[in-house]
Structure formats: structure tokens, C-alpha cells
Coordinates of C-alpha atoms in Angstrom, one line a residue:
M39 CA 69.3 53.0 15.8
R40 CA 71.9 52.7 18.6
S41 CA 71.9 48.9 18.3
I42 CA 72.4 49.2 14.5
R43 CA 75.5 51.4 15.1
R44 CA 76.9 48.9 17.7
T45 CA 76.4 46.0 15.3
A46 CA 78.1 48.0 12.4
T47 CA 81.0 48.9 14.7
A48 CA 81.4 45.3 15.9
L49 CA 81.4 44.1 12.3
A50 CA 84.0 46.6 11.3
L51 CA 86.2 45.5 14.3
A52 CA 85.8 42.0 13.3
L53 CA 86.7 42.7 9.6
V54 CA 89.8 44.7 10.5
G55 CA 90.8 42.1 13.1
M56 CA 90.6 39.4 10.4
A57 CA 92.5 41.5 8.0
A58 CA 95.3 42.2 10.5
L59 CA 95.7 38.4 11.0
G60 CA 95.7 37.7 7.3
G61 CA 92.0 37.7 6.5
P62 CA 89.7 34.8 5.8
V63 CA 91.9 33.6 3.0
A64 CA 95.1 33.5 5.0
A65 CA 95.1 29.7 5.0
R66 CA 95.2 29.4 1.3
A67 CA 98.9 30.5 1.1
D68 CA 101.9 31.2 3.4
G69 CA 102.3 34.6 1.9
A70 CA 104.2 33.5 -1.1
D71 CA 103.6 35.0 -4.5
R72 CA 104.0 31.8 -6.5
T73 CA 105.1 33.6 -9.7
G74 CA 108.2 35.2 -8.2
S75 CA 111.6 34.3 -6.8
A76 CA 111.0 35.2 -3.2
R77 CA 108.2 34.7 -0.7
C78 CA 106.4 37.3 1.4
S79 CA 107.7 35.9 4.6
D80 CA 110.5 36.8 7.1
H81 CA 111.7 33.2 7.5
G82 CA 112.3 30.0 5.6
P83 CA 113.9 29.3 2.3
H84 CA 113.7 32.1 -0.4
S85 CA 111.9 34.4 2.1
I86 CA 112.3 38.2 2.1
G87 CA 114.1 37.8 5.4
D88 CA 117.0 36.3 3.5
A89 CA 117.5 39.6 1.6
F90 CA 119.0 41.3 4.7
R91 CA 120.5 38.4 6.7
S92 CA 124.1 39.7 6.0
D93 CA 123.3 43.3 6.8
P94 CA 124.1 44.0 10.5
N95 CA 122.4 47.4 10.4
T96 CA 119.1 46.3 9.0
K97 CA 116.4 44.5 11.1
I98 CA 113.2 43.2 9.7
V99 CA 110.4 44.3 11.9
K100 CA 107.5 42.7 10.1
V101 CA 106.6 41.0 6.8
K102 CA 102.9 40.7 6.1
A103 CA 100.9 39.5 3.0
F104 CA 97.6 41.2 2.2
Y105 CA 95.3 39.7 -0.3
K106 CA 92.7 41.2 -2.6
G107 CA 89.7 42.2 -0.4
D108 CA 91.7 42.5 2.9
Y109 CA 91.7 45.7 4.9
L110 CA 95.1 47.3 4.7
A111 CA 95.4 47.2 8.5
L112 CA 97.5 45.9 11.4
P113 CA 96.3 45.5 15.0
G114 CA 97.1 49.1 15.9
T115 CA 95.5 50.7 12.8
P116 CA 92.8 53.2 13.8
L117 CA 89.2 52.1 12.9
N118 CA 87.8 55.5 12.1
P119 CA 87.8 56.0 9.3
L120 CA 87.8 52.4 8.1
P121 CA 91.1 51.4 6.5
S122 CA 91.3 51.0 2.7
V123 CA 90.7 47.6 1.1
A124 CA 93.4 46.0 -1.0
N125 CA 92.2 45.7 -4.6
N126 CA 95.2 43.4 -5.4
D127 CA 97.5 41.3 -3.4
V128 CA 100.4 43.2 -1.8
C129 CA 103.3 42.4 0.5
L130 CA 104.3 44.8 3.3
V131 CA 107.9 44.8 4.7
K132 CA 108.9 46.9 7.7
L133 CA 112.6 47.6 8.3
L134 CA 114.6 49.3 11.0
V135 CA 118.0 50.6 9.7
G136 CA 120.6 51.4 12.2
P137 CA 122.8 52.3 13.9
G138 CA 120.5 54.8 15.4
N139 CA 121.3 57.0 18.4
P140 CA 121.5 55.2 21.8
G141 CA 120.5 57.0 25.0
P142 CA 117.9 57.1 27.8
A143 CA 114.7 55.2 27.0
D144 CA 112.4 58.2 27.4
A145 CA 114.6 60.8 25.6
P146 CA 113.2 61.9 22.2
S147 CA 116.7 61.9 20.8
T148 CA 117.1 58.2 21.4
S149 CA 116.5 56.1 18.3
E150 CA 117.1 52.5 17.2
G151 CA 117.4 53.7 13.7
I152 CA 115.4 54.7 10.6
G153 CA 112.0 53.0 10.3
M154 CA 110.8 52.1 6.9
E155 CA 107.7 50.7 5.2
I156 CA 108.1 49.1 1.8
W157 CA 105.0 47.8 -0.1
L158 CA 105.5 45.2 -2.9
P159 CA 102.7 44.6 -5.3
Q160 CA 102.2 41.0 -6.6
H161 CA 104.6 40.2 -9.4
R162 CA 102.1 40.3 -12.3
Q163 CA 100.7 43.6 -11.0
W164 CA 104.1 45.4 -10.7
N165 CA 104.5 48.3 -13.1
D166 CA 108.3 48.0 -13.0
R167 CA 108.6 51.2 -11.0
S168 CA 109.5 52.1 -7.4
L169 CA 108.0 55.2 -5.7
A170 CA 109.5 56.6 -2.5
L171 CA 107.2 59.0 -0.6
A172 CA 108.9 61.6 1.7
A173 CA 106.8 62.8 4.6
G174 CA 106.6 66.4 5.8
G175 CA 107.2 68.2 9.1
W176 CA 109.6 66.6 11.5
M177 CA 108.5 63.2 10.1
G178 CA 108.5 61.0 13.2
D179 CA 105.4 58.8 12.5
R180 CA 105.8 56.2 15.2
N181 CA 103.8 53.6 13.2
V182 CA 106.4 53.3 10.5
A183 CA 108.7 51.2 12.7
S184 CA 105.9 49.6 14.7
P185 CA 104.9 45.9 14.0
D186 CA 101.3 46.8 14.9
G187 CA 100.6 50.0 13.0
L188 CA 100.9 51.6 9.6
A189 CA 102.2 55.0 8.5
S190 CA 99.8 57.9 7.9
A191 CA 98.6 58.4 4.3
I192 CA 100.9 60.4 2.0
G193 CA 99.5 62.1 -1.1
G194 CA 95.9 61.6 0.1
R195 CA 96.1 57.8 -0.2
D196 CA 97.0 55.0 2.1
N197 CA 100.5 54.0 1.1
G198 CA 99.6 50.4 0.5
Q199 CA 96.9 51.6 -1.9
W200 CA 99.6 53.1 -4.2
A201 CA 101.1 49.6 -4.5
A202 CA 97.9 47.6 -4.6
D203 CA 96.1 49.8 -7.1
D204 CA 98.8 51.4 -9.2
G205 CA 101.4 48.7 -9.1
Y206 CA 104.3 50.7 -7.7
V207 CA 106.8 49.4 -5.2
V208 CA 106.1 52.0 -2.5
A209 CA 108.6 53.0 0.2
L210 CA 108.7 55.6 3.0
S211 CA 110.6 56.3 6.2
D212 CA 110.1 58.0 9.5
G213 CA 113.2 60.1 9.1
G214 CA 114.9 58.3 12.0
R215 CA 112.4 59.8 14.4
R216 CA 109.4 58.5 16.3
T217 CA 106.8 59.8 18.7
R218 CA 106.4 57.6 21.7
A219 CA 102.9 57.1 23.2
D220 CA 104.4 55.9 26.5
S221 CA 106.8 58.9 26.8
V222 CA 106.3 62.2 28.5
Y223 CA 107.9 63.8 25.5
G224 CA 106.3 64.7 22.2
G225 CA 107.4 64.1 18.7
R226 CA 108.3 67.4 17.1
G227 CA 111.8 69.0 17.1
E228 CA 112.7 67.9 20.6
G229 CA 114.7 64.9 19.3
M230 CA 117.2 67.3 17.8
F231 CA 118.4 68.1 21.3
S232 CA 120.5 65.5 23.1
P233 CA 119.7 64.9 26.8
D234 CA 122.6 67.1 27.8
G235 CA 121.3 69.9 25.6
S236 CA 123.9 69.4 22.8
I237 CA 123.1 69.0 19.1
N238 CA 121.9 65.5 18.2
A239 CA 124.1 65.1 15.2
T240 CA 122.8 61.6 14.4
G241 CA 119.2 62.8 14.5
W242 CA 119.9 65.7 12.2
R243 CA 121.9 63.5 9.8
D244 CA 119.1 60.8 9.6
L245 CA 116.4 63.5 9.1
S246 CA 118.4 65.6 6.6
Y247 CA 119.6 63.1 4.1
R248 CA 120.4 59.6 5.4
S249 CA 116.9 58.4 5.8
T250 CA 116.0 59.1 2.1
H251 CA 119.3 57.7 0.8
Q252 CA 119.0 54.5 2.9
L253 CA 115.4 54.2 1.8
A254 CA 116.5 54.2 -1.8
L255 CA 119.2 51.6 -1.2
K256 CA 117.0 49.2 0.8
T257 CA 114.2 49.5 -1.7
K258 CA 116.5 48.5 -4.5
V259 CA 117.9 45.5 -2.6
L260 CA 114.4 44.3 -1.6
T261 CA 113.0 44.9 -5.1
S262 CA 115.7 42.9 -6.8
Y263 CA 115.4 40.1 -4.3
Y264 CA 111.7 39.8 -4.4
Y265 CA 111.1 40.1 -8.2
G266 CA 114.4 38.8 -9.4
R267 CA 115.1 42.0 -11.2
S268 CA 115.6 45.7 -10.5
A269 CA 113.0 48.4 -11.1
A270 CA 113.2 49.9 -14.6
H271 CA 112.6 53.4 -13.1
S272 CA 112.7 54.8 -9.6
Y273 CA 110.9 58.0 -8.4
L274 CA 110.7 60.2 -5.3
V275 CA 107.8 62.3 -4.3
G276 CA 107.9 64.7 -1.3
G277 CA 106.0 67.8 -0.1
S278 CA 107.0 70.4 2.4
S279 CA 109.8 68.9 4.5
G280 CA 109.5 65.9 2.1
G281 CA 110.1 68.3 -0.7
R282 CA 113.2 69.6 1.1
A283 CA 114.4 65.9 1.4
A284 CA 113.8 65.5 -2.3
Y285 CA 116.0 68.5 -3.0
Q286 CA 118.7 67.0 -0.7
S287 CA 118.5 63.8 -2.6
A288 CA 119.1 65.5 -5.9
Q289 CA 122.0 67.5 -4.4
M290 CA 123.8 64.8 -2.4
Y291 CA 122.8 61.4 -4.0
P292 CA 121.9 62.2 -7.6
G293 CA 121.9 58.6 -8.6
D294 CA 119.2 57.4 -6.2
F295 CA 116.2 58.3 -8.3
D296 CA 115.4 58.7 -12.0
G297 CA 112.7 61.3 -11.4
I298 CA 111.8 63.6 -8.5
L299 CA 108.6 65.5 -7.8
A300 CA 108.9 68.2 -5.1
W301 CA 105.9 70.2 -4.0
A302 CA 106.1 73.2 -1.7
P303 CA 109.7 72.3 -0.6
S304 CA 110.6 73.8 2.7
I305 CA 114.2 74.3 1.8
Q306 CA 116.3 76.6 4.0
Q307 CA 114.6 75.3 7.0
T308 CA 116.6 77.3 9.5
Q309 CA 115.2 80.4 7.9
L310 CA 111.8 79.3 6.6
L311 CA 110.4 77.8 9.8
P312 CA 111.2 80.6 12.1
S313 CA 109.9 83.1 9.6
D314 CA 106.4 81.7 10.1
M315 CA 106.6 83.1 13.6
Y316 CA 107.2 86.6 12.5
G317 CA 103.5 87.4 12.4
Q318 CA 103.2 86.5 16.0
V319 CA 106.2 88.5 16.9
V320 CA 104.6 91.5 15.2
V321 CA 101.5 91.0 17.3
Q322 CA 103.7 90.9 20.5
R323 CA 105.8 94.0 19.6
D324 CA 103.3 96.2 17.8
L325 CA 99.9 95.2 19.2
G326 CA 100.8 94.5 22.8
G327 CA 100.2 90.8 22.4
R328 CA 96.6 91.2 21.3
P329 CA 96.1 89.1 18.1
I330 CA 94.0 90.3 15.2
A331 CA 90.9 88.2 15.0
M332 CA 90.9 85.7 12.2
S333 CA 87.7 87.2 10.8
K334 CA 89.5 90.5 10.5
L335 CA 92.6 88.9 8.9
N336 CA 90.3 87.1 6.4
A337 CA 88.5 90.3 5.6
V338 CA 91.7 92.2 4.7
S339 CA 92.9 89.2 2.7
R340 CA 89.7 89.1 0.7
A341 CA 90.2 92.8 0.0
A342 CA 93.7 92.2 -1.3
V343 CA 92.4 89.5 -3.6
N344 CA 89.6 91.7 -4.8
A345 CA 92.1 94.4 -5.6
C346 CA 94.6 92.2 -7.5
D347 CA 92.7 89.2 -9.1
T348 CA 91.6 90.7 -12.5
T349 CA 95.0 90.8 -14.2
V350 CA 94.4 87.7 -16.4
T351 CA 90.8 87.9 -17.7
G352 CA 89.7 91.4 -16.5
R353 CA 87.2 89.6 -14.3
H354 CA 87.6 88.6 -10.6
D355 CA 89.2 85.1 -10.4
G356 CA 89.0 84.9 -6.6
Y357 CA 92.8 84.3 -6.4
I358 CA 95.8 86.3 -7.4
T359 CA 98.0 85.2 -10.3
D360 CA 100.5 88.0 -10.6
F361 CA 101.9 89.3 -7.3
A362 CA 104.6 91.4 -8.9
D363 CA 102.0 94.0 -9.7
C364 CA 99.8 93.6 -6.6
R365 CA 100.4 96.9 -4.7
Y366 CA 97.4 96.8 -2.4
N367 CA 97.9 98.7 0.8
P368 CA 95.2 98.2 3.5
V369 CA 96.6 101.2 5.5
K370 CA 95.2 103.4 2.7
D371 CA 92.0 101.4 2.0
P372 CA 89.0 103.1 3.8
A373 CA 86.9 100.0 2.9
V374 CA 88.7 97.9 5.5
L375 CA 89.5 100.7 8.1
C376 CA 87.0 101.3 11.0
V377 CA 84.9 104.4 10.8
S378 CA 86.5 105.6 14.1
D379 CA 89.8 105.6 12.3
G380 CA 88.6 107.6 9.3
G381 CA 87.5 104.6 7.3
T382 CA 84.1 103.5 5.9
N383 CA 83.9 100.0 7.3
T384 CA 81.1 99.7 9.9
T385 CA 81.3 95.9 10.4
P386 CA 82.9 94.1 13.4
N387 CA 85.7 93.0 10.9
C388 CA 87.1 96.5 10.4
V389 CA 90.7 97.1 11.3
S390 CA 92.7 100.0 12.8
P391 CA 95.6 101.6 10.9
L392 CA 97.9 99.9 13.4
Q393 CA 96.5 96.5 12.6
A394 CA 96.5 97.2 8.9
R395 CA 100.2 98.1 9.1
A396 CA 100.9 94.9 11.1
I397 CA 99.3 92.9 8.3
T398 CA 101.6 94.6 5.7
K399 CA 104.5 93.5 7.9
M400 CA 103.3 89.9 7.8
W401 CA 103.0 90.1 4.0
Y402 CA 106.4 91.7 3.5
G403 CA 108.4 89.4 6.0
A404 CA 110.9 89.9 8.7
T405 CA 113.2 92.9 8.9
P406 CA 115.9 93.7 11.5
D407 CA 114.0 96.6 13.1
G408 CA 110.4 95.7 12.3
S409 CA 110.1 98.4 9.6
V410 CA 108.1 97.8 6.4
P411 CA 108.2 99.7 3.2
S412 CA 104.9 100.9 1.6
P413 CA 103.6 98.1 -0.7
E414 CA 103.5 100.7 -3.5
V415 CA 107.3 101.0 -3.2
D416 CA 108.2 97.3 -2.4
N417 CA 105.5 94.7 -1.9
G418 CA 107.9 92.0 -0.7
F419 CA 107.5 89.7 -3.7
N420 CA 111.2 89.7 -4.5
I421 CA 113.2 87.0 -6.1
R422 CA 116.4 88.5 -4.6
R423 CA 115.6 90.0 -1.3
P424 CA 116.8 93.6 -0.8
A425 CA 118.9 94.6 2.2
G426 CA 116.7 94.5 5.2
Q427 CA 114.3 91.8 4.1
I428 CA 115.5 88.9 6.1
W429 CA 112.9 86.4 4.7
W430 CA 109.7 86.5 2.8
G431 CA 106.3 86.9 4.3
R432 CA 102.9 85.6 3.1
T433 CA 101.6 86.6 -0.3
P434 CA 98.7 89.1 0.0
G435 CA 95.3 87.3 0.1
T436 CA 96.7 84.1 1.5
S437 CA 95.2 82.6 4.7
M438 CA 97.1 84.0 7.7
I439 CA 96.2 81.2 10.1
A440 CA 99.7 79.7 10.1
V441 CA 101.5 82.9 10.8
A442 CA 99.1 84.9 13.0
G443 CA 96.5 82.4 14.2
S444 CA 94.6 82.9 17.4
V445 CA 91.6 81.5 19.3
N446 CA 89.5 83.7 21.6
G447 CA 92.2 86.4 21.7
V448 CA 95.0 84.0 22.6
P449 CA 97.9 83.6 20.1
V450 CA 98.2 80.1 18.7
P451 CA 101.5 79.8 17.0
F452 CA 102.5 77.0 14.6
E453 CA 104.4 74.9 17.1
I454 CA 107.0 73.4 14.8
V455 CA 108.2 76.9 13.9
A456 CA 108.8 77.6 17.5
D457 CA 110.8 74.3 17.6
Q458 CA 113.2 75.7 15.0
I459 CA 113.6 79.0 16.9
A460 CA 114.6 77.0 20.0
L461 CA 117.0 74.9 17.9
N462 CA 118.5 78.0 16.2
L463 CA 119.1 79.5 19.7
Q464 CA 120.0 76.1 21.2
D465 CA 117.7 76.9 24.1
P466 CA 114.5 74.8 24.6
S467 CA 112.8 77.6 26.6
Y468 CA 112.1 79.5 23.4
A469 CA 109.7 76.8 22.2
T470 CA 106.0 76.4 23.1
S471 CA 105.1 74.8 26.5
S472 CA 104.4 71.4 24.9
F473 CA 108.1 71.2 23.8
Q474 CA 109.7 68.9 26.5
T475 CA 113.2 67.6 26.6
P476 CA 115.5 66.2 29.4
A477 CA 117.6 69.4 28.8
G478 CA 114.7 71.7 29.5
N479 CA 111.1 72.5 28.4
G480 CA 109.5 75.1 26.3
Q481 CA 108.5 78.3 28.1
D482 CA 107.1 80.4 25.2
R483 CA 110.1 82.7 25.4
W484 CA 109.6 83.4 21.7
K485 CA 107.2 86.1 22.9
S486 CA 110.0 88.1 24.3
L487 CA 112.0 88.4 21.1
S488 CA 112.6 91.9 19.9
Y489 CA 112.9 92.6 16.2
A490 CA 116.7 92.7 16.5
E491 CA 116.8 89.5 18.5
F492 CA 114.6 87.8 16.0
A493 CA 117.0 88.8 13.2
A494 CA 119.9 87.5 15.3
M495 CA 118.1 84.2 15.8
M496 CA 117.7 83.8 12.0
H497 CA 121.4 84.5 11.4
R498 CA 122.3 82.0 14.1
G499 CA 120.3 79.3 12.2
K500 CA 122.4 80.0 9.1
V501 CA 125.6 79.6 11.1
L502 CA 124.4 76.3 12.6
N503 CA 123.2 74.8 9.3
P504 CA 126.4 72.6 8.9
A505 CA 125.9 71.3 12.5
F506 CA 122.3 70.5 11.5
A507 CA 123.5 68.2 8.7
N508 CA 122.9 70.9 6.1
I509 CA 119.1 70.7 6.7
D510 CA 118.6 73.8 4.5
S511 CA 119.1 71.7 1.4
D512 CA 119.7 74.7 -0.8
N513 CA 122.9 73.9 -2.8
P514 CA 122.1 75.2 -6.3
D515 CA 124.6 73.1 -8.1
L516 CA 122.8 70.1 -9.7
T517 CA 125.5 69.3 -12.2
K518 CA 125.8 65.6 -11.2
F519 CA 122.0 65.2 -11.2
H520 CA 121.8 66.6 -14.7
A521 CA 124.8 64.7 -16.0
L522 CA 123.2 61.4 -14.9
G523 CA 120.1 62.2 -17.1
K524 CA 117.7 62.6 -14.1
K525 CA 114.6 64.8 -14.2
M526 CA 112.9 66.9 -11.5
I527 CA 109.7 69.0 -11.3
T528 CA 108.9 71.4 -8.5
F529 CA 105.4 72.8 -8.1
H530 CA 104.4 75.4 -5.5
G531 CA 101.1 77.1 -4.6
L532 CA 101.2 80.9 -4.8
A533 CA 98.8 81.0 -1.9
D534 CA 101.0 78.8 0.3
Q535 CA 100.1 79.7 3.9
T536 CA 103.2 78.0 5.3
V537 CA 106.1 78.0 2.8
S538 CA 106.6 81.2 0.9
P539 CA 106.6 80.5 -2.9
Q540 CA 109.3 83.1 -3.3
S541 CA 111.8 80.7 -1.7
A542 CA 111.2 78.1 -4.5
I543 CA 111.5 80.8 -7.2
S544 CA 114.7 82.1 -5.6
Y545 CA 116.3 78.7 -5.4
Y546 CA 115.3 78.0 -9.0
T547 CA 116.9 81.2 -10.3
R548 CA 120.1 80.6 -8.3
S549 CA 120.3 77.0 -9.6
A550 CA 119.7 78.2 -13.2
K551 CA 122.6 80.7 -12.8
A552 CA 124.8 77.9 -11.4
M553 CA 123.8 75.6 -14.3
G554 CA 124.5 78.1 -17.0
G555 CA 121.2 79.8 -17.5
L556 CA 117.4 79.2 -17.5
T557 CA 117.4 77.1 -20.6
A558 CA 120.0 74.8 -19.2
E559 CA 118.0 74.4 -16.0
Q560 CA 114.8 73.6 -17.9
R561 CA 116.5 70.7 -19.6
F562 CA 116.2 68.7 -16.4
H563 CA 114.3 70.7 -13.8
R564 CA 111.1 72.7 -14.3
L565 CA 109.2 74.8 -11.9
F566 CA 105.4 75.3 -11.9
L567 CA 103.6 78.0 -9.8
V568 CA 100.0 77.4 -9.1
P569 CA 97.8 80.5 -8.4
G570 CA 95.4 80.1 -5.5
M571 CA 96.9 76.8 -4.2
G572 CA 97.8 76.5 -0.6
H573 CA 100.3 74.2 1.2
C574 CA 99.0 71.0 -0.2
A575 CA 99.3 68.7 -3.2
G576 CA 96.6 70.2 -5.4
T577 CA 93.7 69.4 -3.0
C578 CA 93.2 72.7 -1.3
A579 CA 93.0 76.4 -1.8
G580 CA 95.1 78.8 0.3
T581 CA 93.3 82.0 -0.4
A582 CA 91.2 83.4 2.4
G583 CA 87.5 83.2 1.5
G584 CA 87.4 79.8 -0.1
S585 CA 88.3 80.4 -3.7
N586 CA 88.1 77.5 -6.2
P587 CA 91.3 77.7 -8.3
P588 CA 92.3 75.3 -11.0
M589 CA 95.0 73.0 -9.5
A590 CA 97.0 70.0 -10.6
S591 CA 96.8 66.8 -8.4
L592 CA 99.9 65.1 -7.1
T593 CA 99.2 62.1 -9.4
K594 CA 98.9 64.3 -12.4
M595 CA 102.2 66.0 -11.7
L596 CA 103.8 62.6 -11.0
G597 CA 102.5 61.5 -14.4
A598 CA 104.3 64.5 -15.9
V599 CA 107.6 63.4 -14.3
I600 CA 107.2 59.8 -15.5
S601 CA 106.4 60.9 -19.1
W602 CA 109.5 63.1 -19.0
V603 CA 111.8 60.4 -17.7
E604 CA 110.4 57.5 -19.7
Q605 CA 109.3 59.1 -23.0
G606 CA 111.3 62.3 -23.1
K607 CA 108.2 64.5 -23.0
A608 CA 109.3 67.6 -21.2
P609 CA 106.1 69.4 -19.8
S610 CA 105.8 73.1 -20.6
S611 CA 102.3 73.2 -19.1
V612 CA 100.0 71.0 -17.1
E613 CA 96.2 71.5 -17.1
G614 CA 94.8 72.4 -13.8
T615 CA 91.1 71.8 -12.9
T616 CA 89.0 73.1 -10.1
L617 CA 87.9 70.6 -7.4
D618 CA 84.3 70.8 -8.6
G619 CA 85.4 70.3 -12.2
T620 CA 83.7 73.5 -13.4
A621 CA 86.9 75.3 -14.7
S622 CA 90.3 74.5 -16.1
R623 CA 93.4 76.6 -16.9
P624 CA 97.0 75.8 -17.9
L625 CA 99.6 75.8 -15.2
C626 CA 102.7 77.1 -16.9
M627 CA 106.3 76.3 -16.6
Y628 CA 108.1 79.2 -14.8
P629 CA 108.6 82.0 -15.8
R630 CA 105.6 81.9 -18.1
Q631 CA 102.1 82.7 -17.0
A632 CA 98.7 81.9 -18.3
T633 CA 97.4 84.7 -20.5
Y634 CA 93.8 85.0 -21.8
R635 CA 93.2 84.7 -25.5
G636 CA 89.4 85.1 -25.5
G637 CA 86.5 82.7 -25.3
D638 CA 85.1 80.8 -22.3
V639 CA 87.1 82.0 -19.2
N640 CA 86.5 78.6 -17.6
A641 CA 88.2 76.6 -20.4
A642 CA 91.9 75.9 -20.6
A643 CA 91.8 76.3 -24.4
S644 CA 91.1 80.0 -23.9
Y645 CA 94.6 80.6 -22.5
R646 CA 98.2 80.2 -23.5
C647 CA 101.4 80.2 -21.6
S648 CA 103.5 83.3 -22.4

């Protein structure tokens, strides 16, 4: 059996190696697509290299032709799992767009420019569309600008597969940031500090908006040169920080894309990211640094779902649809409180009243003094935050791993949120210990923040937003985007464990006010809230306990954008389906919700949006 595994591994290595060098059919052509006006090559007459010869800021890193049957792989591509296989011929172009940010070779702020990957399907396979994919987090995938590696999959698919299978010109960037395998530094938010500790203005600018804008421009140049004509329609898809970048594109460069799909956009980053640390701050201040075990957090979350998930059908859905009316208070629920504290729960997952109150704080969100109203009075699900609610917490029932995670009694904070705290305070020591810069390293000083200091840190982030190249991306005025006839869809899971869905609702209502009302906003921008969906593109559930909610995939939502742009079919609902295909339900355009009309509770036809 062991020899069989060795043989299979050797075969896989051989196949990938062949693919990286052009595959067994490489000799049949020089990379040219004979039906087009340019060749898939970086040199010679009519080559792709000619498209950027006169652009001093653009460097071609690699041009590579893949043929049907080749593995979509370069020499540095991981072999486990095996790379995807090209189902059609496709041409890969890697670019580096300067000027970048010069500096010490080992400093995370040093950059040669913005790395880009652009995938071009064969001419007869091209669907006349371009599709830009904006990555999440701090971006920074080092493989984008590498001649030997490929970017990580976005949207659950290898990026070349979007081009080879669906016929899009596909483009993505690294946001002007890269991790370095040969560096002592990591690849999170460290690059936003210059070596002297000052703000890396170039890095913030590239990440905030320039990388997406330049990606649009370079893709248009390359597409026109390669095919001899421009794309009929251009689209942008981004989730999380990629959704934030999508909003920035609509606000600053409304002419770049015809249609935009943003899911779970992490707009107002200076507030959103630090707010995810509030649960850990509550643990430090109220519980003496002793985390609540995940099993206990999950038990209380399940109790919240059980108390609030019958509003649609009268039966338990396993996820909450209407949070406005969810007033569950674990402090008053004997079923989750330990017997020793006057409750009735005899299991190891019971909680004390102090722990139950801490959980309500995590649900409500940050306040200047650590106080929290009773959920019966204010459950925190506010479109407009009242005085004292600095930011939103997690919706009840949502997994708490991102805001209060721990392992064996040791807090495990979401590291990138500590990065933003350090950046808001302009002091690296507030980050986690893995945060390392020439100006100083992380020392977990976030643990020392009082409630008042946490509130001051959040305010400091707002003040610094202009210096951070307006990374918050929350300008509600989309007048130019609308005037150009562009369309946008935002969809957000109501059980998002990382980005509070209230932030998307709040932005949408502010934008509607700026645009002249909800009806005016809906003419070009529509919001869909997905009950039970977590921080993902319709492939996961965020409710603790493993519910199976009907969700819409990224490709289905992209299809809705395309139909709106190209056929004028504005979506008022999209059918969501459970991952196992056993149930469906309409996902309604905000502010409508699915209401049950009678019949099979698992059939979308039994509901209407009202």
C-alpha cells in the first residue's frame, strides 16, 4: 500500500511538473492563439509583451499558455490538493504595477508595486466579459507577483478555472502587499507601518483603492490588445475586505465596472476590525482573563436560536430570520445557568450569571464603559446606533469563535483585528506577538485596554481614516455610479461571525437617504440579507450548532448582477438552497423578508417576500 502511494505521488509530481513547463503538448504551439490578434507570449512580434512596452510603471512578470488537459500550476504551486485541470486553453499574464514603496529589503512595508494575475480564455471561448476578483483580509498573497506560484482560489474556485470553464477574462491583485517566505516578518497589517514607525501612505493607498483601479485599467488594456476588442461588460466581485474594495471602486472610480457584487463587505475597517476584539476585552475586564469555553458559548448560542427561530413558519428553522424581535436574555434563562447559580442546567456547558452577562455584551457590541442594556430593552440590532453603542456586536446565535475564541483556556484572538488596533493607536505593541516590524513587535498589549481606552482607540481610528487612504470606504454618495448606469448587489449573512450585518444595513440606509430615498437606491443597488449564513459566499452556515439554511452561491448572485446589467432584470428575490439540496427559500431584497404562505415548509413556492 505504501508503494502505491509513493507511485501515485510521483505520478502527480510528474504531471504537475509537465504542466508547469507547458505540458506534453507544449511543442505544438508557441503559446499563440491563432484566431486572435496577439500571442500568449512576452516577447516577439504581436506578443502580449508589446501591450505594456511603453508603460514604465508596468512590468511583465510572466506569460504562460495552458492547454486543455494541463494542470493549472506553476513550479511553486502546492501539490496537495492537486491543482485543477484546464478544460479549455487559457493564457496567464502576471504583472507588477509600480511605483511601489522602496525601502529595506526585509521590511514588510517595502513593495515593488501591485502584483496582478490576469487570465485570458482562448478567443473562441471568451464570453465577452471581464471579471475582477477582490481578495479579503489584508490581501498580500505573495504568489500573485511570483513567476513560480499562483494566487489562492477566490470564490471557491481556482482563478484560472473561472476563465477556462466559464470564459471570463479573470483578474485579481495582491493589493500591493506580499508575504515573504524569506523574511522574519509576516504578512498581515505590519506593512502599514514604515520602518521608522510612521504611516505607510503608499501601502494604504494601494490597498484601499489604487490596486482595484489599476487592475481595471490594466485588464482593459490587455483585453483590447489580446482580442482586438474591448470587453462588452466588466464586473467586480469581492467579499469581506474585497467587498470593501468593491464599495471603494463604486465610490471613487464609478466607471471602472458595469456591475459589482459585494458580499459581507468590511466597510468602516477602522471600526469593524477592532470591534471583533471586544469580546476578548470583555473576557479580560469582566472575567479576569479566563475565557468562556467554546462549548459553553455554543450552548448559549443554540439556546438563543431555539428561542427566536420560529418567527417565519412557527417551527424551529435552526437559524434566526428576524433579529429585531429576538429579545432572548441568557442571564434570565435558567436552562443555561448552572444549578449552583440558581439555574437548572446540570451539564458541563452551563454558565454563570457573570458569563451570561459577558455574552450579552458580545452580542450588543462595544460601549465606552462596558455597560450593556437588557436585551428586552435594547438587543443591539440597531440600524442607527444609539448613544453609547460604539459598534455592533454579533447577532445572537452566531458562532463566537472569531470574537471570543480560546483553546485550552487560553484566549485566541483573531489576529488581523489586533493589527488594526495597533494601527489605530500607531503602536505595534498592541498587536499579537506574531506581529513584527522594524519599528517594534506585537506584545499583546490589547489585553491591557480598559473599556474607556478601547473606546478612545476606536475614535482614534476614525480620526486617522484619511491618513489610511480612506480605508473605511463608507461614502454613501453613489450619484456618479448611478448616473453612469452601473448596477450593484450586496449580500450579507445574518449569522456573519466576523462582519456585523448591521454595518451593511446601516450603510445601505445612509446611501438611500443620500440618493433620495429607498426606491431611488433600489434602481441601481440592492441589498440581500441571508438568514443563517456566515462570513462566506453562500457555502457555510454561521449559526452555532451546524444549521442548514438556504443560501445563494456566489455564482448565482453574480448571475443576478449580470442579468440586471445586460438584460435589465432587476432581482427582487433570489432562491436560496440548502447545501444538501433538501430545502429552498426566497432570499428577499431588503427591507423585505420571506413570509410563509402555507404548504411545504421546505419549498420556496410556499413563501413570498413582503
